Amino acid sequence: MLPRTTSQLVEGGKLTEERPQVIVLVVDDADTAEAAQLRERVAQSMRASLLAVIESRWGTCGSADPAQWHPGDIRVVVARPSAPDAAALLTSREIPALAWITQTSHEEEVEAVMAGVTEALGQRLAEPGEEYRPLRTARRALELVTGALAPVGEAEVALVRSLPQDRLARLLVASTRDDEGPGLIADEVPSQTALSMTLDTEVVGPFTTPDWTCRTVDRGSTRLEAWSELVRAEPITSRCDDQDTWDMLLHPGWADCGFICQAHPLAVDAGGVVACNVMIDQADLERCDAARGQRDPGGQPTFVERGGAELRRCEVVQLAGADLESCRHSLDCPGCPSGFCATEVPELVSQWSCERSDHPWPLRFIGGAIEGRRGWINITCSTEAGE
């Protein structure tokens, strides 16, 4: 056997967290069978979207590790297009299930959210004589949740205060009829500030489309179509019967993040301890959170600068003793505190797909060691290399 030597390799990158989202639904509130069907389709679109979010959190940009956190914060705001301003918004303050705040992201959690969405969409239908103004409703709701519009009244103030910081918005306007608002369409376009904080805008309406597609080709003369062009949305017809189109309506998209593969394997001693130091540079200047497996390097507060911003450097603790053994060999890792190890769990190691000449670095981060935060991670490890 060739003698083994060690060398130091440094792997670094930016930690990204899923930013909190507020999904604004402006859906036709007419007391008709056609509008009821549209409300049901929008609810099913929400289900498909949330299931796709779970898939992402447990996928390559998250982790299939059940001992790791899978956090997220998604709020749903239903804005009623026929109601007066004071009664237009339904939020998690009225229906708690409209807030999906989780560290586990399990599929069964989606059903509670869906019950809340279905209840909100059907709770108050348009009353006789009310003017139907989905464009105005959408503009006000979007500007309100993005902070571009000052809240009016106790309910709006409470809503804005309840929303997470650093949030992004998504907007869906879905209708079986045209907007009845009297004003200029351009006046109902959300401000640039609001749009810059909006991931996407979708518009569904009574549009004419070719038989082979659900999306419009030629813009019509309706207010909804003109508005969709101003907000750069690609409208689809509310008469669409293609389930894939509905499933993709609020889809979060895909990302491929991959795993760490290197030219040499990690150096792990007979006790399973890996020769790695893991540092996180975080925006929280107050502390390194011991409950999340972190400590000050060398026992001293350490601060660094990146891009002109001051960050606090925290060391992620490698697990020890029985916790280390569990992290290395148990998929569920029962009772494990936050921290890291080099795992040998087959279900986790098999996820790494490296070239034949490369080796996986199966570093496993338990609990909240790196989840739900923004900053930078720096990994320095000793590797084994033949001479």
mmCIF file of C-alpha atoms in Angstrom:
data_model
loop_
_atom_site.group_PDB
_atom_site.id
_atom_site.type_symbol
_atom_site.label_atom_id
_atom_site.label_comp_id
_atom_site.label_asym_id
_atom_site.label_seq_id
_atom_site.Cartn_x
_atom_site.Cartn_y
_atom_site.Cartn_z
ATOM 1 C CA MET A 1 0.000 0.000 0.000
ATOM 2 C CA LEU A 2 1.273 3.448 -0.850
ATOM 3 C CA PRO A 3 2.053 5.674 2.114
ATOM 4 C CA ARG A 4 -0.472 8.448 2.655
ATOM 5 C CA THR A 5 0.185 12.104 3.132
ATOM 6 C CA THR A 6 -2.226 14.924 3.765
ATOM 7 C CA SER A 7 -2.718 18.239 2.089
ATOM 8 C CA GLN A 8 -5.018 21.133 2.840
ATOM 9 C CA LEU A 9 -7.884 22.030 0.524
ATOM 10 C CA VAL A 10 -10.224 24.945 1.022
ATOM 11 C CA GLU A 11 -13.777 24.951 -0.288
ATOM 12 C CA GLY A 12 -15.835 28.097 0.060
ATOM 13 C CA GLY A 13 -19.063 29.550 -1.167
ATOM 14 C CA LYS A 14 -22.047 31.680 -0.418
ATOM 15 C CA LEU A 15 -24.745 30.309 1.814
ATOM 16 C CA THR A 16 -28.150 30.999 0.379
ATOM 17 C CA GLU A 17 -31.438 30.719 2.143
ATOM 18 C CA GLU A 18 -34.877 30.562 0.632
ATOM 19 C CA ARG A 19 -36.183 34.061 1.149
ATOM 20 C CA PRO A 20 -39.644 34.397 2.680
ATOM 21 C CA GLN A 21 -42.391 34.766 0.092
ATOM 22 C CA VAL A 22 -45.819 36.355 0.090
ATOM 23 C CA ILE A 23 -48.109 34.940 -2.592
ATOM 24 C CA VAL A 24 -50.908 37.351 -3.492
ATOM 25 C CA LEU A 25 -53.987 35.742 -5.033
ATOM 26 C CA VAL A 26 -56.552 37.975 -6.746
ATOM 27 C CA VAL A 27 -59.185 35.542 -7.984
ATOM 28 C CA ASP A 28 -62.644 36.127 -9.459
ATOM 29 C CA ASP A 29 -65.192 36.261 -6.636
ATOM 30 C CA ALA A 30 -68.313 36.020 -8.822
ATOM 31 C CA ASP A 31 -71.072 33.728 -7.562
ATOM 32 C CA THR A 32 -71.051 31.654 -10.744
ATOM 33 C CA ALA A 33 -70.146 28.083 -11.643
ATOM 34 C CA GLU A 34 -67.403 29.288 -13.989
ATOM 35 C CA ALA A 35 -65.775 31.421 -11.295
ATOM 36 C CA ALA A 36 -66.091 28.603 -8.752
ATOM 37 C CA GLN A 37 -64.270 26.283 -11.141
ATOM 38 C CA LEU A 38 -61.535 28.889 -11.587
ATOM 39 C CA ARG A 39 -61.125 29.221 -7.821
ATOM 40 C CA GLU A 40 -60.744 25.460 -7.536
ATOM 41 C CA ARG A 41 -58.137 25.418 -10.301
ATOM 42 C CA VAL A 42 -56.150 28.173 -8.630
ATOM 43 C CA ALA A 43 -56.236 26.234 -5.360
ATOM 44 C CA GLN A 44 -54.895 23.157 -7.134
ATOM 45 C CA SER A 45 -52.186 25.311 -8.721
ATOM 46 C CA MET A 46 -51.177 26.360 -5.212
ATOM 47 C CA ARG A 47 -50.976 22.724 -4.160
ATOM 48 C CA ALA A 48 -48.713 21.876 -7.110
ATOM 49 C CA SER A 49 -46.524 24.888 -6.300
ATOM 50 C CA LEU A 50 -46.079 23.996 -2.635
ATOM 51 C CA LEU A 51 -45.292 20.374 -3.442
ATOM 52 C CA ALA A 52 -42.643 21.616 -5.902
ATOM 53 C CA VAL A 53 -41.193 23.794 -3.137
ATOM 54 C CA ILE A 54 -40.910 20.742 -0.897
ATOM 55 C CA GLU A 55 -39.200 18.831 -3.686
ATOM 56 C CA SER A 56 -36.673 21.654 -4.021
ATOM 57 C CA ARG A 57 -36.009 21.864 -0.278
ATOM 58 C CA TRP A 58 -35.340 18.133 -0.123
ATOM 59 C CA GLY A 59 -33.502 18.058 -3.463
ATOM 60 C CA THR A 60 -30.023 18.959 -4.643
ATOM 61 C CA CYS A 61 -30.309 22.572 -3.478
ATOM 62 C CA GLY A 62 -31.537 21.381 -0.118
ATOM 63 C CA SER A 63 -30.913 18.004 1.441
ATOM 64 C CA ALA A 64 -32.631 14.626 1.550
ATOM 65 C CA ASP A 65 -31.236 14.229 5.049
ATOM 66 C CA PRO A 66 -34.123 13.867 7.544
ATOM 67 C CA ALA A 67 -31.869 15.025 10.380
ATOM 68 C CA GLN A 68 -31.282 18.361 8.674
ATOM 69 C CA TRP A 69 -33.714 21.249 8.872
ATOM 70 C CA HIS A 70 -35.816 22.065 5.818
ATOM 71 C CA PRO A 71 -37.031 25.547 6.691
ATOM 72 C CA GLY A 72 -39.305 27.893 4.813
ATOM 73 C CA ASP A 73 -41.698 30.803 5.218
ATOM 74 C CA ILE A 74 -44.504 31.249 2.695
ATOM 75 C CA ARG A 75 -47.532 33.456 3.369
ATOM 76 C CA VAL A 76 -50.662 33.630 1.228
ATOM 77 C CA VAL A 77 -52.707 36.827 0.954
ATOM 78 C CA VAL A 78 -56.076 36.587 -0.757
ATOM 79 C CA ALA A 79 -57.274 39.931 -2.130
ATOM 80 C CA ARG A 80 -60.984 40.062 -2.982
ATOM 81 C CA PRO A 81 -61.517 42.029 -6.193
ATOM 82 C CA SER A 82 -65.105 43.138 -5.527
ATOM 83 C CA ALA A 83 -64.881 43.967 -1.840
ATOM 84 C CA PRO A 84 -64.308 47.451 -0.407
ATOM 85 C CA ASP A 85 -60.710 48.184 0.582
ATOM 86 C CA ALA A 86 -61.428 47.633 4.265
ATOM 87 C CA ALA A 87 -62.691 44.101 3.580
ATOM 88 C CA ALA A 88 -60.474 43.189 0.631
ATOM 89 C CA LEU A 89 -57.630 41.278 2.275
ATOM 90 C CA LEU A 90 -57.650 37.879 3.928
ATOM 91 C CA THR A 91 -54.395 36.904 5.612
ATOM 92 C CA SER A 92 -53.033 34.500 8.184
ATOM 93 C CA ARG A 93 -54.354 36.824 10.874
ATOM 94 C CA GLU A 94 -57.859 35.694 9.951
ATOM 95 C CA ILE A 95 -56.992 32.199 8.677
ATOM 96 C CA PRO A 96 -53.763 30.984 10.361
ATOM 97 C CA ALA A 97 -53.240 28.218 7.783
ATOM 98 C CA LEU A 98 -52.388 30.895 5.180
ATOM 99 C CA ALA A 99 -48.959 31.129 6.821
ATOM 100 C CA TRP A 100 -46.753 28.102 6.141
ATOM 101 C CA ILE A 101 -43.758 28.518 8.445
ATOM 102 C CA THR A 102 -41.855 25.285 8.861
ATOM 103 C CA GLN A 103 -38.553 23.625 9.664
ATOM 104 C CA THR A 104 -39.621 20.223 8.312
ATOM 105 C CA SER A 105 -41.363 20.801 4.933
ATOM 106 C CA HIS A 106 -43.374 17.603 4.897
ATOM 107 C CA GLU A 107 -46.021 16.954 2.263
ATOM 108 C CA GLU A 108 -48.805 16.577 4.829
ATOM 109 C CA GLU A 109 -48.252 20.208 5.849
ATOM 110 C CA VAL A 110 -49.480 21.321 2.422
ATOM 111 C CA GLU A 111 -53.015 20.076 3.060
ATOM 112 C CA ALA A 112 -53.490 22.479 5.953
ATOM 113 C CA VAL A 113 -52.369 25.363 3.740
ATOM 114 C CA MET A 114 -54.718 24.208 0.993
ATOM 115 C CA ALA A 115 -57.659 24.119 3.379
ATOM 116 C CA GLY A 116 -56.892 27.725 4.290
ATOM 117 C CA VAL A 117 -56.560 28.809 0.644
ATOM 118 C CA THR A 118 -59.831 27.132 -0.326
ATOM 119 C CA GLU A 119 -61.621 28.701 2.622
ATOM 120 C CA ALA A 120 -60.234 32.161 1.841
ATOM 121 C CA LEU A 121 -61.115 32.034 -1.860
ATOM 122 C CA GLY A 122 -64.726 31.117 -1.159
ATOM 123 C CA GLN A 123 -65.361 32.972 2.076
ATOM 124 C CA ARG A 124 -66.855 36.147 0.589
ATOM 125 C CA LEU A 125 -68.287 36.299 -2.913
ATOM 126 C CA ALA A 126 -69.158 39.453 -4.823
ATOM 127 C CA GLU A 127 -72.325 41.149 -3.649
ATOM 128 C CA PRO A 128 -74.919 42.763 -5.956
ATOM 129 C CA GLY A 129 -73.904 46.227 -7.135
ATOM 130 C CA GLU A 130 -70.212 45.902 -6.239
ATOM 131 C CA GLU A 131 -67.735 47.071 -8.841
ATOM 132 C CA TYR A 132 -65.302 44.398 -10.025
ATOM 133 C CA ARG A 133 -61.765 45.828 -9.856
ATOM 134 C CA PRO A 134 -59.120 43.075 -9.874
ATOM 135 C CA LEU A 135 -56.455 45.406 -11.312
ATOM 136 C CA ARG A 136 -56.786 47.977 -8.567
ATOM 137 C CA THR A 137 -56.998 45.223 -5.964
ATOM 138 C CA ALA A 138 -53.849 43.563 -7.309
ATOM 139 C CA ARG A 139 -51.895 46.825 -7.375
ATOM 140 C CA ARG A 140 -52.839 47.780 -3.816
ATOM 141 C CA ALA A 141 -52.210 44.316 -2.401
ATOM 142 C CA LEU A 142 -48.846 43.926 -4.099
ATOM 143 C CA GLU A 143 -47.642 47.384 -3.123
ATOM 144 C CA LEU A 144 -48.822 46.802 0.426
ATOM 145 C CA VAL A 145 -47.009 43.497 0.985
ATOM 146 C CA THR A 146 -43.800 44.782 -0.641
ATOM 147 C CA GLY A 147 -43.790 47.946 1.446
ATOM 148 C CA ALA A 148 -44.298 50.262 -1.527
ATOM 149 C CA LEU A 149 -47.674 51.463 -0.186
ATOM 150 C CA ALA A 150 -48.281 52.766 3.309
ATOM 151 C CA PRO A 151 -50.917 50.713 5.141
ATOM 152 C CA VAL A 152 -54.275 52.290 5.895
ATOM 153 C CA GLY A 153 -56.304 51.182 8.883
ATOM 154 C CA GLU A 154 -55.591 48.799 11.724
ATOM 155 C CA ALA A 155 -55.871 45.593 9.659
ATOM 156 C CA GLU A 156 -53.367 46.694 7.004
ATOM 157 C CA VAL A 157 -50.933 47.992 9.625
ATOM 158 C CA ALA A 158 -51.116 44.659 11.458
ATOM 159 C CA LEU A 159 -50.595 42.751 8.206
ATOM 160 C CA VAL A 160 -47.467 44.659 7.256
ATOM 161 C CA ARG A 161 -46.021 44.276 10.748
ATOM 162 C CA SER A 162 -46.623 40.526 10.657
ATOM 163 C CA LEU A 163 -44.731 39.937 7.421
ATOM 164 C CA PRO A 164 -41.127 38.677 7.482
ATOM 165 C CA GLN A 165 -38.259 40.951 6.578
ATOM 166 C CA ASP A 166 -36.375 40.433 3.329
ATOM 167 C CA ARG A 167 -39.499 39.006 1.703
ATOM 168 C CA LEU A 168 -40.301 38.595 -1.958
ATOM 169 C CA ALA A 169 -43.737 38.535 -3.561
ATOM 170 C CA ARG A 170 -45.534 36.550 -6.241
ATOM 171 C CA LEU A 171 -48.778 37.717 -7.825
ATOM 172 C CA LEU A 172 -51.605 35.847 -9.537
ATOM 173 C CA VAL A 173 -54.621 37.599 -11.049
ATOM 174 C CA ALA A 174 -57.228 35.096 -12.271
ATOM 175 C CA SER A 175 -60.605 36.073 -13.695
ATOM 176 C CA THR A 176 -63.504 34.866 -15.830
ATOM 177 C CA ARG A 177 -64.464 38.462 -16.769
ATOM 178 C CA ASP A 178 -62.836 41.758 -17.540
ATOM 179 C CA ASP A 179 -61.929 44.466 -15.068
ATOM 180 C CA GLU A 180 -64.696 47.060 -14.527
ATOM 181 C CA GLY A 181 -62.528 49.783 -13.047
ATOM 182 C CA PRO A 182 -63.122 53.269 -14.466
ATOM 183 C CA GLY A 183 -59.550 54.583 -14.327
ATOM 184 C CA LEU A 184 -56.642 54.398 -16.723
ATOM 185 C CA ILE A 185 -55.068 50.975 -16.949
ATOM 186 C CA ALA A 186 -51.583 52.457 -16.564
ATOM 187 C CA ASP A 187 -52.633 53.872 -13.190
ATOM 188 C CA GLU A 188 -53.230 50.339 -11.906
ATOM 189 C CA VAL A 189 -49.731 49.066 -12.709
ATOM 190 C CA PRO A 190 -47.799 48.400 -9.467
ATOM 191 C CA SER A 191 -44.891 50.709 -8.756
ATOM 192 C CA GLN A 192 -41.420 49.779 -9.916
ATOM 193 C CA THR A 193 -40.438 49.256 -6.287
ATOM 194 C CA ALA A 194 -43.181 46.656 -5.886
ATOM 195 C CA LEU A 195 -42.408 44.947 -9.190
ATOM 196 C CA SER A 196 -38.690 44.755 -8.370
ATOM 197 C CA MET A 197 -39.579 42.694 -5.295
ATOM 198 C CA THR A 198 -41.921 40.410 -7.248
ATOM 199 C CA LEU A 199 -40.594 37.109 -8.550
ATOM 200 C CA ASP A 200 -43.338 36.657 -11.124
ATOM 201 C CA THR A 201 -46.773 37.895 -12.158
ATOM 202 C CA GLU A 202 -49.331 35.588 -13.738
ATOM 203 C CA VAL A 203 -52.589 36.679 -15.376
ATOM 204 C CA VAL A 204 -55.488 34.346 -16.194
ATOM 205 C CA GLY A 205 -58.523 35.740 -17.973
ATOM 206 C CA PRO A 206 -61.314 35.238 -20.525
ATOM 207 C CA PHE A 207 -58.882 35.377 -23.414
ATOM 208 C CA THR A 208 -59.159 33.864 -26.881
ATOM 209 C CA THR A 209 -56.366 31.431 -27.740
ATOM 210 C CA PRO A 210 -55.651 28.925 -30.515
ATOM 211 C CA ASP A 211 -56.897 25.403 -29.875
ATOM 212 C CA TRP A 212 -53.361 24.103 -29.331
ATOM 213 C CA THR A 213 -52.304 26.412 -26.495
ATOM 214 C CA CYS A 214 -53.584 27.979 -23.292
ATOM 215 C CA ARG A 215 -51.487 31.124 -23.679
ATOM 216 C CA THR A 216 -52.582 34.078 -25.790
ATOM 217 C CA VAL A 217 -50.826 34.831 -29.055
ATOM 218 C CA ASP A 218 -52.444 38.110 -30.100
ATOM 219 C CA ARG A 219 -53.263 40.663 -27.447
ATOM 220 C CA GLY A 220 -56.965 41.467 -27.258
ATOM 221 C CA SER A 221 -58.697 44.635 -26.251
ATOM 222 C CA THR A 222 -59.617 43.740 -22.659
ATOM 223 C CA ARG A 223 -58.274 45.715 -19.726
ATOM 224 C CA LEU A 224 -56.795 42.525 -18.279
ATOM 225 C CA GLU A 225 -54.780 41.826 -21.425
ATOM 226 C CA ALA A 226 -53.539 45.405 -21.677
ATOM 227 C CA TRP A 227 -52.515 45.336 -18.020
ATOM 228 C CA SER A 228 -50.729 42.001 -18.406
ATOM 229 C CA GLU A 229 -48.606 43.500 -21.172
ATOM 230 C CA LEU A 230 -47.648 46.436 -18.952
ATOM 231 C CA VAL A 231 -46.527 44.094 -16.149
ATOM 232 C CA ARG A 232 -44.814 41.769 -18.672
ATOM 233 C CA ALA A 233 -46.976 38.755 -17.925
ATOM 234 C CA GLU A 234 -47.915 36.123 -20.496
ATOM 235 C CA PRO A 235 -51.664 35.658 -19.958
ATOM 236 C CA ILE A 236 -53.421 32.324 -20.228
ATOM 237 C CA THR A 237 -57.085 31.688 -20.816
ATOM 238 C CA SER A 238 -59.303 30.837 -17.876
ATOM 239 C CA ARG A 239 -60.873 28.175 -20.098
ATOM 240 C CA CYS A 240 -57.602 26.236 -20.216
ATOM 241 C CA ASP A 241 -58.096 22.472 -19.790
ATOM 242 C CA ASP A 242 -54.418 21.505 -19.786
ATOM 243 C CA GLN A 243 -53.532 20.335 -16.285
ATOM 244 C CA ASP A 244 -49.799 20.826 -16.830
ATOM 245 C CA THR A 245 -50.413 24.516 -17.511
ATOM 246 C CA TRP A 246 -52.276 24.885 -14.213
ATOM 247 C CA ASP A 247 -49.633 22.891 -12.326
ATOM 248 C CA MET A 248 -46.919 25.203 -13.668
ATOM 249 C CA LEU A 249 -48.861 28.411 -13.031
ATOM 250 C CA LEU A 250 -47.246 29.097 -9.642
ATOM 251 C CA HIS A 251 -44.310 26.705 -9.982
ATOM 252 C CA PRO A 252 -41.170 27.951 -8.161
ATOM 253 C CA GLY A 253 -38.809 26.771 -10.909
ATOM 254 C CA TRP A 254 -35.796 24.472 -10.738
ATOM 255 C CA ALA A 255 -32.204 24.753 -9.627
ATOM 256 C CA ASP A 256 -29.257 22.368 -9.733
ATOM 257 C CA CYS A 257 -26.712 22.899 -6.993
ATOM 258 C CA GLY A 258 -24.735 19.657 -7.005
ATOM 259 C CA PHE A 259 -22.414 18.203 -4.372
ATOM 260 C CA ILE A 260 -18.780 18.643 -3.367
ATOM 261 C CA CYS A 261 -16.422 16.363 -5.311
ATOM 262 C CA GLN A 262 -12.657 16.631 -5.022
ATOM 263 C CA ALA A 263 -9.513 15.024 -6.445
ATOM 264 C CA HIS A 264 -8.628 13.424 -3.090
ATOM 265 C CA PRO A 265 -10.748 11.858 -0.333
ATOM 266 C CA LEU A 266 -11.208 13.391 3.084
ATOM 267 C CA ALA A 267 -8.815 12.384 5.834
ATOM 268 C CA VAL A 268 -10.864 10.565 8.504
ATOM 269 C CA ASP A 269 -9.202 8.971 11.532
ATOM 270 C CA ALA A 270 -10.021 5.603 13.086
ATOM 271 C CA GLY A 271 -12.583 7.229 15.389
ATOM 272 C CA GLY A 272 -14.488 8.797 12.514
ATOM 273 C CA VAL A 273 -13.246 12.342 13.116
ATOM 274 C CA VAL A 274 -12.705 14.239 9.883
ATOM 275 C CA ALA A 275 -9.848 16.730 9.620
ATOM 276 C CA CYS A 276 -12.040 19.701 8.651
ATOM 277 C CA ASN A 277 -12.706 23.176 9.961
ATOM 278 C CA VAL A 278 -16.012 24.728 8.934
ATOM 279 C CA MET A 279 -16.515 28.471 9.347
ATOM 280 C CA ILE A 280 -19.587 30.552 8.652
ATOM 281 C CA ASP A 281 -19.432 34.312 8.154
ATOM 282 C CA GLN A 282 -22.864 35.541 9.130
ATOM 283 C CA ALA A 283 -24.732 38.825 9.315
ATOM 284 C CA ASP A 284 -25.770 38.280 12.943
ATOM 285 C CA LEU A 285 -23.104 40.173 14.872
ATOM 286 C CA GLU A 286 -24.498 39.377 18.314
ATOM 287 C CA ARG A 287 -23.512 35.756 18.800
ATOM 288 C CA CYS A 288 -22.543 32.376 17.456
ATOM 289 C CA ASP A 289 -25.550 30.259 18.357
ATOM 290 C CA ALA A 290 -24.522 27.216 20.410
ATOM 291 C CA ALA A 291 -27.999 25.726 19.939
ATOM 292 C CA ARG A 292 -27.224 25.563 16.217
ATOM 293 C CA GLY A 293 -23.851 23.901 16.694
ATOM 294 C CA GLN A 294 -21.724 27.045 16.487
ATOM 295 C CA ARG A 295 -19.056 28.688 18.619
ATOM 296 C CA ASP A 296 -16.540 31.513 18.440
ATOM 297 C CA PRO A 297 -13.266 30.344 16.835
ATOM 298 C CA GLY A 298 -10.719 29.926 19.609
ATOM 299 C CA GLY A 299 -13.314 31.122 22.096
ATOM 300 C CA GLN A 300 -12.972 34.737 20.948
ATOM 301 C CA PRO A 301 -15.492 36.851 18.970
ATOM 302 C CA THR A 302 -14.122 37.155 15.448
ATOM 303 C CA PHE A 303 -15.280 39.638 12.797
ATOM 304 C CA VAL A 304 -14.452 39.783 9.102
ATOM 305 C CA GLU A 305 -15.356 42.084 6.232
ATOM 306 C CA ARG A 306 -16.906 41.029 2.931
ATOM 307 C CA GLY A 307 -17.985 43.492 0.281
ATOM 308 C CA GLY A 308 -17.837 46.363 2.740
ATOM 309 C CA ALA A 309 -20.098 44.600 5.272
ATOM 310 C CA GLU A 310 -18.980 43.407 8.694
ATOM 311 C CA LEU A 311 -19.776 39.758 9.437
ATOM 312 C CA ARG A 312 -19.266 37.556 12.465
ATOM 313 C CA ARG A 313 -17.260 34.383 11.940
ATOM 314 C CA CYS A 314 -18.547 31.266 13.661
ATOM 315 C CA GLU A 315 -17.096 27.777 13.758
ATOM 316 C CA VAL A 316 -19.451 24.853 13.173
ATOM 317 C CA VAL A 317 -18.794 22.176 15.782
ATOM 318 C CA GLN A 318 -17.933 18.635 14.692
ATOM 319 C CA LEU A 319 -20.049 16.139 16.615
ATOM 320 C CA ALA A 320 -18.340 13.825 19.082
ATOM 321 C CA GLY A 321 -18.891 10.585 20.931
ATOM 322 C CA ALA A 322 -22.258 8.893 20.510
ATOM 323 C CA ASP A 323 -23.568 11.850 18.507
ATOM 324 C CA LEU A 324 -20.722 11.457 16.013
ATOM 325 C CA GLU A 325 -21.420 7.735 15.644
ATOM 326 C CA SER A 326 -25.109 8.406 15.083
ATOM 327 C CA CYS A 327 -24.375 11.138 12.531
ATOM 328 C CA ARG A 328 -22.000 8.811 10.681
ATOM 329 C CA HIS A 329 -24.190 5.714 10.669
ATOM 330 C CA SER A 330 -27.863 6.589 11.345
ATOM 331 C CA LEU A 331 -30.114 8.181 8.738
ATOM 332 C CA ASP A 332 -32.525 9.631 11.297
ATOM 333 C CA CYS A 333 -29.781 10.556 13.780
ATOM 334 C CA PRO A 334 -32.163 10.493 16.767
ATOM 335 C CA GLY A 335 -31.353 13.063 19.427
ATOM 336 C CA CYS A 336 -28.400 14.489 17.517
ATOM 337 C CA PRO A 337 -27.566 18.115 18.314
ATOM 338 C CA SER A 338 -26.668 20.542 15.558
ATOM 339 C CA GLY A 339 -23.191 20.165 14.105
ATOM 340 C CA PHE A 340 -21.424 18.220 11.363
ATOM 341 C CA CYS A 341 -19.655 14.970 10.547
ATOM 342 C CA ALA A 342 -18.330 12.996 7.596
ATOM 343 C CA THR A 343 -21.116 10.475 7.146
ATOM 344 C CA GLU A 344 -21.150 6.915 5.883
ATOM 345 C CA VAL A 345 -24.954 6.559 5.804
ATOM 346 C CA PRO A 346 -25.602 4.701 2.511
ATOM 347 C CA GLU A 347 -28.798 6.606 1.686
ATOM 348 C CA LEU A 348 -26.879 9.884 1.870
ATOM 349 C CA VAL A 349 -23.544 8.868 0.389
ATOM 350 C CA SER A 350 -25.311 7.373 -2.650
ATOM 351 C CA GLN A 351 -26.582 10.849 -3.595
ATOM 352 C CA TRP A 352 -23.085 12.046 -4.472
ATOM 353 C CA SER A 353 -22.368 11.644 -8.155
ATOM 354 C CA CYS A 354 -18.703 12.274 -8.877
ATOM 355 C CA GLU A 355 -16.490 11.533 -11.818
ATOM 356 C CA ARG A 356 -14.527 8.284 -11.509
ATOM 357 C CA SER A 357 -11.323 10.152 -10.757
ATOM 358 C CA ASP A 358 -12.965 12.305 -8.071
ATOM 359 C CA HIS A 359 -14.083 11.604 -4.520
ATOM 360 C CA PRO A 360 -17.164 12.784 -2.622
ATOM 361 C CA TRP A 361 -16.841 14.912 0.456
ATOM 362 C CA PRO A 362 -19.877 13.551 2.331
ATOM 363 C CA LEU A 363 -20.027 16.263 4.958
ATOM 364 C CA ARG A 364 -23.317 16.094 6.827
ATOM 365 C CA PHE A 365 -24.709 19.148 8.613
ATOM 366 C CA ILE A 366 -27.246 18.227 11.293
ATOM 367 C CA GLY A 367 -30.090 20.385 12.550
ATOM 368 C CA GLY A 368 -29.804 24.113 12.010
ATOM 369 C CA ALA A 369 -26.039 24.279 11.613
ATOM 370 C CA ILE A 370 -26.246 25.968 8.209
ATOM 371 C CA GLU A 371 -29.965 26.140 7.371
ATOM 372 C CA GLY A 372 -32.044 29.283 7.204
ATOM 373 C CA ARG A 373 -29.221 31.804 7.087
ATOM 374 C CA ARG A 374 -27.407 33.962 4.594
ATOM 375 C CA GLY A 375 -23.671 34.443 4.593
ATOM 376 C CA TRP A 376 -20.551 32.578 3.551
ATOM 377 C CA ILE A 377 -19.246 29.129 4.362
ATOM 378 C CA ASN A 378 -15.537 28.237 4.374
ATOM 379 C CA ILE A 379 -14.489 24.582 4.611
ATOM 380 C CA THR A 380 -10.831 23.687 5.109
ATOM 381 C CA CYS A 381 -10.035 19.965 5.142
ATOM 382 C CA SER A 382 -7.049 17.672 5.124
ATOM 383 C CA THR A 383 -7.203 15.181 2.265
ATOM 384 C CA GLU A 384 -5.503 11.867 1.749
ATOM 385 C CA ALA A 385 -3.133 11.647 -1.217
ATOM 386 C CA GLY A 386 -0.855 8.820 -2.308
ATOM 387 C CA GLU A 387 2.850 9.487 -2.905
#
